[in-house]
């Protein structure tokens, strides 16, 4: 296990009002940082006061987007413990993202240890109100001062922490989702299954279009045939069709979500029939029309479960679960958040306590 | 025209040895920088000593790759003038890239004025040996300190300058190109036609593979059918097949190169038959086999023209122009570089003098 140096801040910031946290705008007193240089490997892991990075304007991250990130949360339990949810999954996915982007991976145990250590140092920043959490953002950026297009020989790995408000201030609330058939997020053979900055830059234009139409997020179709469902802006997507739970099969252009995997595990554990397969938009339209599209919901770290009340494809506006919250969506939300916050016993070994 | 403030360095650096410039590793004494904030627009254009940027670790460019760049060169002429080559084309393409990535575009006249002004300030840094030039890198990065996925509300636009060595130290030299059929760079509906960091991050893995096989660059196929030729890593691609000049038609996933456009203009001006159309890899293989694939070359700012001596697709190794330099490649190289450096009269109005 790496020995992480700790330099504590001498000017701790005031803790924010827990009712006005929002998402990703407030940062804690400290951050974790580690450097990579060719020949030395990853070195000098340290926790330092949160503060700016000084980078040469030619640093590769500014030009060629050689960068990856992860996202997970730490939760306060009612009995004063702090839990992480499946951080091993984030460490594994981070390694896969790094390999796809030619970034030297951080060893998985060091990745998890970095998160546990910095969360432990800023433990007082974890909000305690229901629905709040500490959002954890590990990320790696390429730092070579060189305009040639090639994998960087130096990097920085950071973990920053942001206390975050309840996604749904007053209980689950269904969202409206826009199915996009013009812009494409990713294609097989590309970087869609990596948590790479470039995928998000590519998504902004369609998000702007769906915003203008009054929709919360974009549901992407595959880049080849533009007919198969892939994922939502920041979530994976599930359907309940004629009693079966259906979600797109991971195909190389879909992000393998940790909440997605947990929902699949729970549904199977509950004895539901589950299918990971291709789902065409035509199948959805016809299921919506014949009444067999029982439910639709997104899964992701930010909202955990987002019931979808309306799906729109072209002129077709599909209302689902009467525009409300389906029973499976509610059950998954209650169970996953219950395990995350220690209210429900974790029989799967998904939670990891931060001491 | 914007009023650009100038703060000169008090510690000018030593000029590098012109025989050891390489590409993109040495930077001049100054850089141009301008800020964008919502409500104020682009403001405070200034030229300051070249130095590091200080950014919050939550700056959007590190996470969601909302970033774009351009690349062009300034050349010394034999009679002491300094020329830019078609900077209006870079300004136009920059605007298109910005729109695709939801970045507020820099007005084209300000974009060109920024380049002319900073090149003028660091005029003494433009190398003079044959084949050398001053590489100009304009780029924009998103600087909001916010982890939400949305277009940033603040940005920085910079122009940095790097004296660059001759691409071909001893005359044109044919390269070997690997046709990639596994990884994909971009797909229609994506960001392939924008000069966006994410496209380059996505390209690194295939480049690593072609390096390992001893090839200089990757030639990408389309992301949908994986059979039509798109572009090379840092160049567009041209073929001469049965006497006709053929290059892939711009389709939304191909970068519209300035050198590409100039080659097309010159070939048409010379009365050659030119086709911009889809070209399948099968067509190339059969043209190589029946002897009608006369030439192949890449076009781009870095090398201007790169003759391709070998193309490889799977087990098929196609030697072109006997592995040497075809006459059209040589003629285009001589003409474009001649116009760029003032040796050949610019009858097209492509060059712009920096006073």
XYZ file of C-alpha atoms in Angstrom:
710
model
C 0.000 0.000 0.000
C 1.305 3.444 -0.901
C 2.393 5.840 1.819
C 0.370 9.015 1.199
C 1.896 12.209 2.569
C -0.532 14.599 4.227
C -0.162 18.365 4.261
C -3.165 19.820 6.111
C -4.632 23.181 5.187
C -3.894 26.051 7.545
C -6.975 27.930 6.329
C -9.976 25.586 6.524
C -13.021 26.879 4.652
C -16.446 27.358 6.136
C -18.742 24.370 5.585
C -21.636 25.111 3.208
C -25.341 25.232 4.056
C -26.602 21.674 3.437
C -29.823 22.987 1.909
C -27.959 24.795 -0.874
C -25.328 22.356 -2.017
C -26.298 21.792 -5.651
C -23.897 19.560 -7.589
C -20.181 19.842 -8.201
C -19.643 23.499 -7.377
C -18.300 23.415 -3.805
C -15.034 21.654 -3.002
C -13.579 20.487 0.283
C -10.398 21.566 2.066
C -8.075 18.954 0.577
C -7.318 17.028 -2.573
C -5.301 13.948 -3.428
C -2.644 14.219 -6.112
C -0.040 11.856 -7.577
C 2.378 12.300 -10.492
C 3.458 9.996 -13.283
C 6.684 10.301 -15.225
C 8.079 7.837 -17.721
C 10.723 5.718 -16.051
C 9.505 6.535 -12.517
C 5.909 5.385 -12.858
C 3.256 6.787 -10.507
C 4.984 8.534 -7.620
C 4.642 11.043 -4.775
C 1.067 10.389 -3.660
C 0.022 13.238 -1.366
C -2.923 15.033 0.124
C -2.588 18.792 -0.031
C -4.841 21.840 0.476
C -7.376 22.137 -2.380
C -6.012 24.658 -4.854
C -5.233 25.507 -8.466
C -3.078 23.493 -10.833
C -0.308 25.286 -12.681
C 0.164 23.854 -16.177
C 2.080 24.946 -19.237
C -0.222 26.140 -22.055
C 1.217 23.351 -24.210
C 0.135 20.622 -21.737
C -1.402 17.805 -23.774
C -4.685 17.758 -21.865
C -5.542 21.190 -23.331
C -5.000 20.062 -26.934
C -5.627 16.334 -27.312
C -8.003 15.630 -24.411
C -5.973 12.733 -23.079
C -7.980 12.664 -19.843
C -10.286 10.278 -17.993
C -12.423 10.498 -14.884
C -14.547 8.506 -12.486
C -17.446 9.432 -10.245
C -18.718 7.884 -7.023
C -20.075 9.003 -3.666
C -19.471 8.693 0.066
C -22.571 8.499 2.286
C -23.166 9.159 5.967
C -25.124 6.423 7.687
C -27.561 7.128 10.486
C -25.184 5.525 12.989
C -22.204 7.718 12.115
C -20.347 5.476 9.668
C -19.123 6.568 6.228
C -19.728 4.202 3.309
C -18.468 3.998 -0.259
C -20.520 2.044 -2.819
C -18.619 -0.526 -4.893
C -15.387 1.506 -5.321
C -13.737 -1.629 -6.757
C -16.003 -1.233 -9.790
C -14.819 2.336 -10.346
C -11.190 1.238 -9.963
C -11.715 -1.510 -12.551
C -13.475 0.821 -14.989
C -10.781 3.480 -14.494
C -8.181 0.913 -15.496
C -10.149 0.074 -18.648
C -10.574 3.760 -19.528
C -6.840 4.333 -19.077
C -5.958 1.434 -21.353
C -8.257 2.697 -24.115
C -6.720 6.183 -23.875
C -3.079 5.019 -23.609
C -2.826 6.399 -20.045
C -0.751 4.313 -17.605
C -3.360 2.887 -15.195
C -3.199 3.600 -11.474
C -3.007 0.227 -9.648
C -6.519 -0.569 -8.427
C -5.584 -0.850 -4.760
C -3.834 2.547 -4.923
C -6.886 4.024 -6.638
C -9.182 2.826 -3.849
C -6.711 3.754 -1.127
C -6.428 7.299 -2.524
C -10.208 7.697 -2.333
C -10.516 6.254 1.165
C -7.685 8.392 2.492
C -8.810 11.750 1.142
C -12.445 11.055 2.137
C -11.211 10.209 5.620
C -9.236 13.479 5.849
C -12.279 15.541 4.749
C -14.813 13.383 6.586
C -16.341 16.444 8.265
C -17.400 17.685 4.836
C -19.768 14.772 4.180
C -23.262 16.219 4.481
C -25.774 14.384 6.661
C -29.239 15.471 5.465
C -31.291 12.785 3.686
C -30.335 12.455 0.032
C -27.071 14.397 0.376
C -23.647 12.849 -0.183
C -20.019 13.617 -0.850
C -19.363 13.347 -4.584
C -15.894 11.942 -5.331
C -14.189 12.814 -8.603
C -10.989 10.917 -9.413
C -9.410 12.045 -12.706
C -6.185 11.817 -14.706
C -4.806 14.438 -17.081
C -1.889 14.329 -19.554
C 0.723 16.941 -18.699
C 3.508 16.699 -21.318
C 4.477 20.117 -22.662
C 4.480 18.976 -26.271
C 2.211 19.589 -29.262
C 3.044 16.314 -31.017
C 0.092 13.898 -31.120
C 1.201 10.860 -29.080
C 0.502 9.452 -25.619
C 1.900 11.784 -22.962
C 4.908 10.672 -20.923
C 3.699 12.498 -17.777
C 0.333 12.686 -16.002
C -1.383 13.840 -12.841
C -3.979 11.751 -10.973
C -6.224 13.758 -8.651
C -9.155 13.054 -6.394
C -11.343 16.041 -5.525
C -14.441 16.024 -3.316
C -17.676 17.965 -3.559
C -20.520 17.890 -1.028
C -23.683 17.430 -3.079
C -27.340 18.126 -2.454
C -30.219 15.698 -2.722
C -30.875 15.040 -6.421
C -34.575 14.822 -5.715
C -35.297 17.331 -2.965
C -38.815 15.987 -2.377
C -38.724 12.339 -3.417
C -38.350 10.756 -6.832
C -39.522 12.893 -9.721
C -40.002 11.574 -13.286
C -37.964 13.170 -16.073
C -38.637 13.749 -19.759
C -36.083 12.254 -22.156
C -35.377 13.197 -25.788
C -34.338 10.397 -28.182
C -31.695 11.944 -30.467
C -31.525 10.836 -34.096
C -29.189 13.429 -35.573
C -26.129 13.790 -33.347
C -24.152 10.723 -32.256
C -22.233 10.283 -28.986
C -20.023 7.281 -29.757
C -19.636 4.335 -32.094
C -18.231 0.818 -31.727
C -14.463 0.967 -32.204
C -14.454 4.427 -30.586
C -14.090 5.503 -26.937
C -17.754 5.248 -25.853
C -17.130 2.664 -23.128
C -14.346 4.770 -21.590
C -15.121 7.575 -19.168
C -13.261 10.005 -21.410
C -13.720 13.764 -21.598
C -14.164 13.631 -25.368
C -17.437 11.697 -25.054
C -18.905 14.494 -22.960
C -17.676 17.287 -25.253
C -19.372 15.423 -28.105
C -22.653 15.286 -26.158
C -23.136 19.003 -25.444
C -24.743 20.009 -28.744
C -27.568 17.479 -28.556
C -28.097 18.321 -24.883
C -28.515 21.977 -25.878
C -31.136 20.932 -28.446
C -33.089 18.794 -25.965
C -32.921 21.594 -23.355
C -34.484 23.945 -25.889
C -37.326 21.470 -26.380
C -37.923 21.239 -22.626
C -36.403 17.776 -22.130
C -34.080 16.890 -19.244
C -31.612 14.636 -21.039
C -30.746 12.986 -24.350
C -31.149 9.264 -25.062
C -28.524 8.267 -27.642
C -28.981 5.835 -30.494
C -26.144 3.708 -31.876
C -23.815 5.440 -34.335
C -23.994 2.774 -37.037
C -27.674 2.098 -37.712
C -29.065 4.939 -35.586
C -31.880 2.720 -34.435
C -30.693 0.900 -31.318
C -30.933 2.445 -27.843
C -27.577 3.119 -26.167
C -27.586 5.317 -23.041
C -28.762 8.623 -21.617
C -26.484 11.673 -21.161
C -25.303 10.706 -17.692
C -27.133 7.431 -17.059
C -27.737 3.959 -18.419
C -31.308 3.181 -19.390
C -33.716 0.394 -18.410
C -37.170 -0.588 -19.636
C -39.804 -2.901 -18.308
C -41.568 -4.364 -21.339
C -44.321 -6.936 -20.966
C -43.089 -7.806 -17.484
C -39.409 -8.247 -18.427
C -36.596 -5.941 -17.356
C -34.629 -4.962 -20.469
C -31.474 -2.877 -20.863
C -29.084 -2.407 -23.793
C -26.291 -4.952 -23.888
C -22.781 -3.502 -23.416
C -21.434 -3.311 -26.958
C -18.276 -1.208 -26.723
C -19.951 2.168 -27.157
C -22.022 2.125 -23.928
C -20.581 3.107 -20.540
C -20.646 0.120 -18.140
C -22.364 1.839 -15.208
C -21.873 0.682 -11.619
C -25.510 1.478 -10.794
C -26.517 -0.386 -13.990
C -24.680 -3.505 -12.797
C -26.250 -3.183 -9.328
C -29.781 -2.866 -10.763
C -29.232 -5.970 -12.889
C -27.941 -7.878 -9.856
C -30.930 -6.824 -7.732
C -33.530 -7.623 -10.404
C -32.046 -11.095 -10.893
C -31.849 -11.569 -7.117
C -35.544 -10.722 -6.921
C -36.325 -13.382 -9.519
C -37.333 -10.965 -12.273
C -36.741 -11.911 -15.870
C -33.849 -9.765 -17.113
C -32.564 -9.272 -20.649
C -29.418 -7.463 -21.790
C -29.904 -7.122 -25.534
C -30.313 -4.741 -28.447
C -33.488 -2.658 -28.228
C -34.610 -0.728 -31.285
C -36.428 2.546 -31.009
C -39.220 1.025 -33.134
C -39.688 -1.692 -30.486
C -40.129 1.017 -27.851
C -42.607 2.963 -29.945
C -44.692 -0.115 -30.607
C -44.514 -1.232 -26.937
C -45.636 2.245 -25.877
C -48.512 2.098 -28.357
C -49.735 -1.375 -27.399
C -49.426 -0.677 -23.676
C -46.641 -3.183 -22.925
C -44.019 -0.514 -22.055
C -44.633 -0.667 -18.311
C -41.700 1.383 -17.049
C -38.568 3.239 -18.061
C -35.821 4.562 -15.808
C -32.229 5.741 -15.908
C -29.491 4.500 -13.576
C -26.416 6.464 -12.567
C -24.305 7.665 -9.672
C -25.797 11.170 -9.535
C -29.519 10.358 -9.275
C -29.210 6.584 -8.597
C -32.595 5.936 -10.306
C -34.406 8.466 -12.510
C -37.924 7.401 -13.472
C -38.705 8.454 -17.036
C -42.228 9.847 -17.428
C -41.994 10.846 -21.075
C -39.863 9.593 -23.974
C -39.932 11.541 -27.198
C -38.775 10.315 -30.608
C -39.456 12.698 -33.474
C -43.170 13.464 -33.286
C -43.911 10.449 -31.106
C -44.440 11.445 -27.460
C -44.600 8.342 -25.273
C -46.003 8.731 -21.780
C -44.809 5.949 -19.487
C -46.266 4.733 -16.165
C -48.903 7.428 -16.611
C -46.096 10.000 -16.434
C -45.430 8.912 -12.852
C -43.088 6.562 -10.990
C -43.289 2.847 -11.725
C -43.096 0.307 -8.875
C -39.793 -1.226 -10.052
C -38.157 2.214 -10.284
C -39.267 2.993 -6.733
C -38.163 -0.382 -5.393
C -34.705 -0.140 -6.975
C -34.277 3.433 -5.756
C -35.269 2.526 -2.209
C -33.054 -0.562 -2.160
C -29.912 0.916 -3.706
C -30.050 4.126 -1.647
C -30.929 2.034 1.415
C -27.791 -0.082 0.985
C -25.662 2.976 0.199
C -26.697 4.725 3.397
C -26.735 1.648 5.624
C -30.529 1.647 6.218
C -30.821 -1.729 4.486
C -28.491 -4.607 5.242
C -25.834 -5.035 2.533
C -26.130 -8.726 1.730
C -24.030 -8.326 -1.441
C -20.880 -6.881 0.126
C -21.178 -3.734 -1.986
C -20.356 -1.138 0.648
C -16.895 -0.318 1.969
C -16.519 1.577 5.211
C -14.132 4.552 5.429
C -12.521 4.537 8.856
C -10.489 45.732 -34.438
C -9.680 44.778 -30.865
C -7.078 46.705 -28.926
C -4.580 44.093 -27.728
C -2.565 45.070 -24.643
C 1.097 44.148 -24.742
C 3.195 43.253 -21.723
C 6.709 42.421 -22.896
C 8.848 39.850 -21.138
C 11.680 41.175 -19.024
C 13.532 37.868 -19.317
C 13.762 36.930 -23.001
C 14.821 33.327 -23.583
C 17.743 32.249 -25.695
C 16.785 31.360 -29.274
C 17.144 27.664 -30.066
C 19.581 26.045 -32.480
C 17.704 25.900 -35.806
C 19.104 22.468 -36.550
C 17.514 20.958 -33.450
C 14.006 22.413 -33.380
C 11.838 19.301 -33.682
C 8.110 19.960 -33.435
C 6.048 21.624 -30.734
C 8.490 21.454 -27.834
C 10.035 24.939 -27.780
C 7.876 28.009 -27.184
C 8.551 31.675 -27.814
C 8.758 34.572 -25.344
C 5.112 35.633 -25.539
C 1.586 34.298 -25.851
C -1.779 35.801 -26.704
C -4.643 35.297 -24.256
C -8.271 36.477 -24.081
C -11.046 35.610 -21.614
C -14.723 34.850 -22.091
C -17.364 35.233 -19.411
C -21.092 34.922 -19.865
C -22.604 38.401 -20.094
C -19.294 40.061 -20.995
C -18.400 38.014 -24.068
C -14.762 37.769 -25.176
C -12.750 40.414 -23.358
C -9.288 41.581 -22.294
C -7.180 40.479 -25.259
C -3.535 40.706 -24.273
C -0.056 39.525 -25.108
C 1.926 38.504 -22.048
C 5.151 36.613 -21.306
C 4.773 32.893 -22.113
C 4.020 31.098 -18.862
C 1.848 28.604 -16.996
C -1.928 28.730 -16.657
C -3.409 28.462 -13.185
C -6.708 26.554 -13.250
C -8.949 25.079 -10.588
C -8.870 21.254 -10.586
C -12.618 21.345 -11.317
C -12.132 23.372 -14.548
C -14.341 21.790 -17.189
C -11.530 21.270 -19.705
C -9.997 18.638 -17.392
C -13.205 16.608 -17.164
C -15.342 17.071 -20.262
C -12.753 18.054 -22.888
C -14.634 21.130 -24.026
C -11.640 22.348 -26.013
C -10.720 23.080 -29.625
C -7.567 24.069 -31.443
C -6.185 25.189 -34.765
C -2.764 24.882 -36.376
C -1.019 26.980 -38.997
C 2.449 28.329 -39.702
C 4.343 31.556 -40.321
C 7.175 31.421 -42.858
C 10.192 33.613 -43.495
C 10.648 34.545 -47.125
C 14.056 34.960 -48.718
C 13.513 38.731 -48.922
C 12.780 39.201 -45.215
C 8.970 39.167 -45.209
C 6.819 36.995 -42.932
C 3.860 35.169 -44.484
C 0.842 33.306 -43.104
C -0.907 30.762 -45.342
C -4.701 31.142 -45.628
C -5.372 32.135 -41.979
C -8.959 32.998 -42.999
C -9.529 29.267 -43.510
C -8.344 28.488 -39.984
C -10.548 31.253 -38.578
C -13.572 29.848 -40.427
C -12.865 26.285 -39.314
C -12.303 27.455 -35.725
C -15.751 29.014 -35.783
C -17.272 25.757 -37.023
C -15.430 23.732 -34.371
C -16.650 26.124 -31.669
C -20.269 25.810 -32.800
C -20.134 22.017 -32.744
C -18.666 22.053 -29.223
C -20.991 24.783 -27.825
C -18.032 27.161 -27.372
C -18.747 30.852 -28.110
C -16.781 31.531 -31.318
C -14.081 34.178 -31.445
C -14.994 36.665 -34.211
C -12.960 35.706 -37.273
C -11.261 39.101 -37.635
C -10.213 39.007 -33.967
C -8.919 35.457 -34.443
C -6.724 36.517 -37.372
C -5.656 39.749 -35.660
C -4.594 37.811 -32.556
C -2.365 35.575 -34.689
C -0.849 38.436 -36.683
C -0.134 40.473 -33.566
C 1.547 37.780 -31.488
C 3.578 36.568 -34.508
C 4.674 40.137 -35.072
C 5.786 40.494 -31.430
C 7.803 37.264 -31.595
C 8.947 37.769 -35.187
C 12.597 37.197 -34.214
C 11.666 33.636 -33.255
C 10.711 32.607 -36.790
C 13.490 30.315 -37.986
C 15.029 31.003 -41.386
C 16.628 27.731 -42.531
C 14.926 25.995 -45.475
C 11.926 23.939 -44.350
C 11.688 25.550 -40.926
C 8.717 27.644 -39.804
C 6.945 29.079 -36.788
C 4.093 26.763 -35.815
C 1.071 28.698 -34.526
C -1.330 26.998 -32.113
C -4.562 28.886 -31.345
C -6.768 27.012 -28.825
C -9.762 27.514 -26.558
C -10.399 25.764 -23.234
C -13.480 25.694 -20.972
C -12.679 27.085 -17.530
C -15.864 26.858 -15.419
C -15.171 25.414 -11.970
C -18.134 23.053 -12.089
C -18.546 19.295 -12.472
C -22.026 19.476 -14.017
C -22.068 18.382 -17.677
C -23.111 21.470 -19.638
C -21.403 24.060 -21.845
C -19.031 26.166 -19.761
C -19.883 29.818 -19.108
C -16.219 30.892 -19.155
C -13.319 30.162 -21.504
C -9.771 31.160 -22.376
C -8.530 31.630 -25.948
C -4.759 31.423 -26.362
C -2.283 31.566 -29.205
C 1.115 30.017 -28.537
C 4.046 29.833 -30.965
C 6.649 27.146 -31.509
C 9.634 27.362 -33.883
C 9.622 24.098 -35.823
C 12.224 22.183 -37.725
C 12.027 20.976 -41.303
C 9.603 18.033 -41.466
C 11.772 16.414 -44.109
C 15.370 17.263 -43.242
C 16.695 16.028 -46.583
C 13.830 16.411 -49.055
C 10.530 14.555 -49.312
C 10.528 11.059 -47.868
C 7.737 8.508 -48.429
C 5.897 7.172 -45.381
C 4.232 3.847 -44.627
C 0.562 4.037 -43.653
C -1.525 1.468 -41.764
C -5.225 1.149 -42.710
C -7.052 0.561 -39.415
C -10.121 -1.695 -39.399
C -10.685 -2.197 -35.672
C -10.546 1.181 -33.919
C -12.664 4.086 -35.176
C -11.796 7.790 -34.958
C -15.161 9.435 -35.631
C -18.598 8.815 -37.101
C -21.125 10.996 -38.914
C -23.212 12.820 -36.328
C -20.133 13.000 -34.076
C -17.357 15.605 -33.777
C -15.016 14.306 -36.523
C -15.127 17.485 -38.605
C -14.294 19.662 -35.579
C -10.699 20.156 -34.483
C -11.595 18.872 -31.020
C -9.244 17.324 -28.470
C -11.502 14.284 -28.100
C -10.827 13.147 -31.670
C -7.121 12.995 -30.944
C -7.511 11.173 -27.616
C -9.593 8.606 -29.504
C -6.824 8.145 -32.077
C -3.931 7.268 -29.753
C -4.627 3.551 -29.341
C -4.607 2.773 -33.063
C -1.522 4.931 -33.513
C 0.214 2.843 -30.844
C -0.737 -0.311 -32.760
C 0.537 1.012 -36.099
C 3.778 2.210 -34.431
C 4.336 -1.305 -33.153
C 3.947 -2.639 -36.704
C 6.479 -0.108 -38.009
C 4.005 2.200 -39.730
C 4.177 5.992 -39.509
C 0.462 6.815 -39.281
C -3.034 5.361 -39.285
C -5.505 5.703 -42.150
C -9.027 5.652 -40.720
C -12.057 3.984 -42.243
C -15.602 5.291 -41.757
C -17.295 4.335 -38.482
C -20.491 3.011 -40.045
C -19.514 0.523 -42.731
C -15.789 0.409 -41.941
C -14.979 0.267 -45.609
C -14.665 3.832 -46.864
C -11.419 5.824 -46.553
C -11.602 8.880 -44.259
C -8.326 10.518 -43.253
C -4.872 9.904 -41.820
C -3.897 10.686 -38.202
C -2.851 14.267 -38.865
C -3.500 14.632 -42.598
C -6.113 14.288 -45.304
C -5.413 11.666 -47.960
C -5.258 11.811 -51.761
C -4.914 9.133 -54.423
C -4.131 9.245 -58.092
C -6.043 6.386 -59.675
C -5.957 5.794 -63.428
C -4.890 9.396 -63.997
C -7.577 11.006 -61.811
C -6.919 12.796 -58.518
C -9.292 11.345 -55.916
C -9.855 12.303 -52.279
C -12.638 11.389 -49.816
C -15.588 13.759 -49.927
C -16.162 15.775 -46.730
C -18.951 13.881 -45.010
C -19.118 15.307 -41.492
C -16.565 12.964 -39.943
C -13.530 14.155 -41.938
C -11.509 17.229 -40.995
C -11.700 19.873 -43.758
C -7.986 20.527 -44.158
C -6.624 23.842 -45.437
C -3.839 22.043 -47.300
C -6.465 19.622 -48.692
C -8.471 22.547 -50.109
C -5.309 24.097 -51.559
C -4.272 20.832 -53.249
C -7.735 20.512 -54.801
C -7.572 24.113 -56.041
C -4.127 23.597 -57.554
C -5.014 20.297 -59.246
C -8.110 21.862 -60.807
C -6.089 24.930 -61.806
C -3.618 22.618 -63.559
C -6.459 21.042 -65.517
C -6.292 17.660 -63.768
C -9.435 15.610 -63.371
C -10.388 15.756 -59.680
C -12.998 13.747 -57.791
C -14.196 14.237 -54.206
C -16.139 11.050 -53.517
C -16.373 7.913 -51.404
C -13.423 5.562 -51.897
C -13.656 2.035 -50.546
C -10.648 0.156 -49.301
C -11.532 -2.621 -51.785
C -11.221 -0.113 -54.639
C -7.714 0.766 -53.434
C -6.673 -2.847 -53.113
C -7.870 -3.660 -56.609
C -6.300 -0.481 -58.060
C -3.007 -1.411 -56.395
C -3.245 -4.944 -57.817
C -4.075 -3.903 -61.386
C -1.446 -1.130 -61.427
C -3.829 1.838 -61.684
C -2.996 3.239 -58.219
C -0.407 5.717 -59.468
C 0.148 7.782 -56.331
C -0.941 8.329 -52.768
C -0.095 11.246 -50.492
C -1.236 12.952 -47.321
C -1.851 16.691 -47.005
C -1.555 18.688 -43.791
C -0.064 21.734 -42.144
C 2.837 19.891 -40.504
C 4.368 18.112 -43.519
C 2.427 19.936 -46.295
C 2.621 16.850 -48.565
C 3.609 13.365 -47.369
C 4.129 10.877 -50.195
C 2.872 7.428 -49.177
C 5.180 4.640 -50.296
C 3.333 1.756 -48.646
C -0.299 1.230 -47.641
C -1.169 -1.806 -45.579
C -4.623 -3.274 -45.072
C -4.689 -6.550 -43.140
C -2.280 -8.833 -44.943
C -2.310 -6.748 -48.116
C 0.845 -4.647 -48.441
C 0.484 -2.173 -51.315
C 3.644 -0.533 -52.616
C 2.857 2.730 -54.406
C 4.956 4.681 -56.916
C 7.565 1.970 -56.469
C 7.822 3.016 -52.815
C 9.112 6.413 -53.948
C 7.740 9.901 -54.571
C 5.180 10.362 -57.334
C 5.410 13.361 -59.679
C 2.109 14.907 -58.509
C 3.198 14.680 -54.842
C 6.452 16.419 -55.684
C 4.757 19.101 -57.790
C 2.184 19.888 -55.090
C 4.868 19.989 -52.401
C 7.083 22.315 -54.426
C 4.183 24.590 -55.359
C 2.522 24.875 -51.944
C 5.791 25.351 -50.051
C 6.939 27.749 -52.795
C 3.860 29.917 -52.317
C 4.107 29.677 -48.511
C 7.690 30.919 -48.512
C 7.315 33.480 -51.303
C 9.550 31.642 -53.807
C 6.590 31.213 -56.155
C 4.220 34.041 -56.991
C 0.921 33.725 -55.075
C -1.607 34.076 -57.857
C -4.436 32.837 -55.592
C -4.146 35.456 -52.843
C -3.472 32.755 -50.256
C -0.666 34.414 -48.330
C -1.063 37.217 -45.794
C 1.929 39.278 -44.791
C 2.645 39.964 -41.112
C 4.028 43.488 -40.813
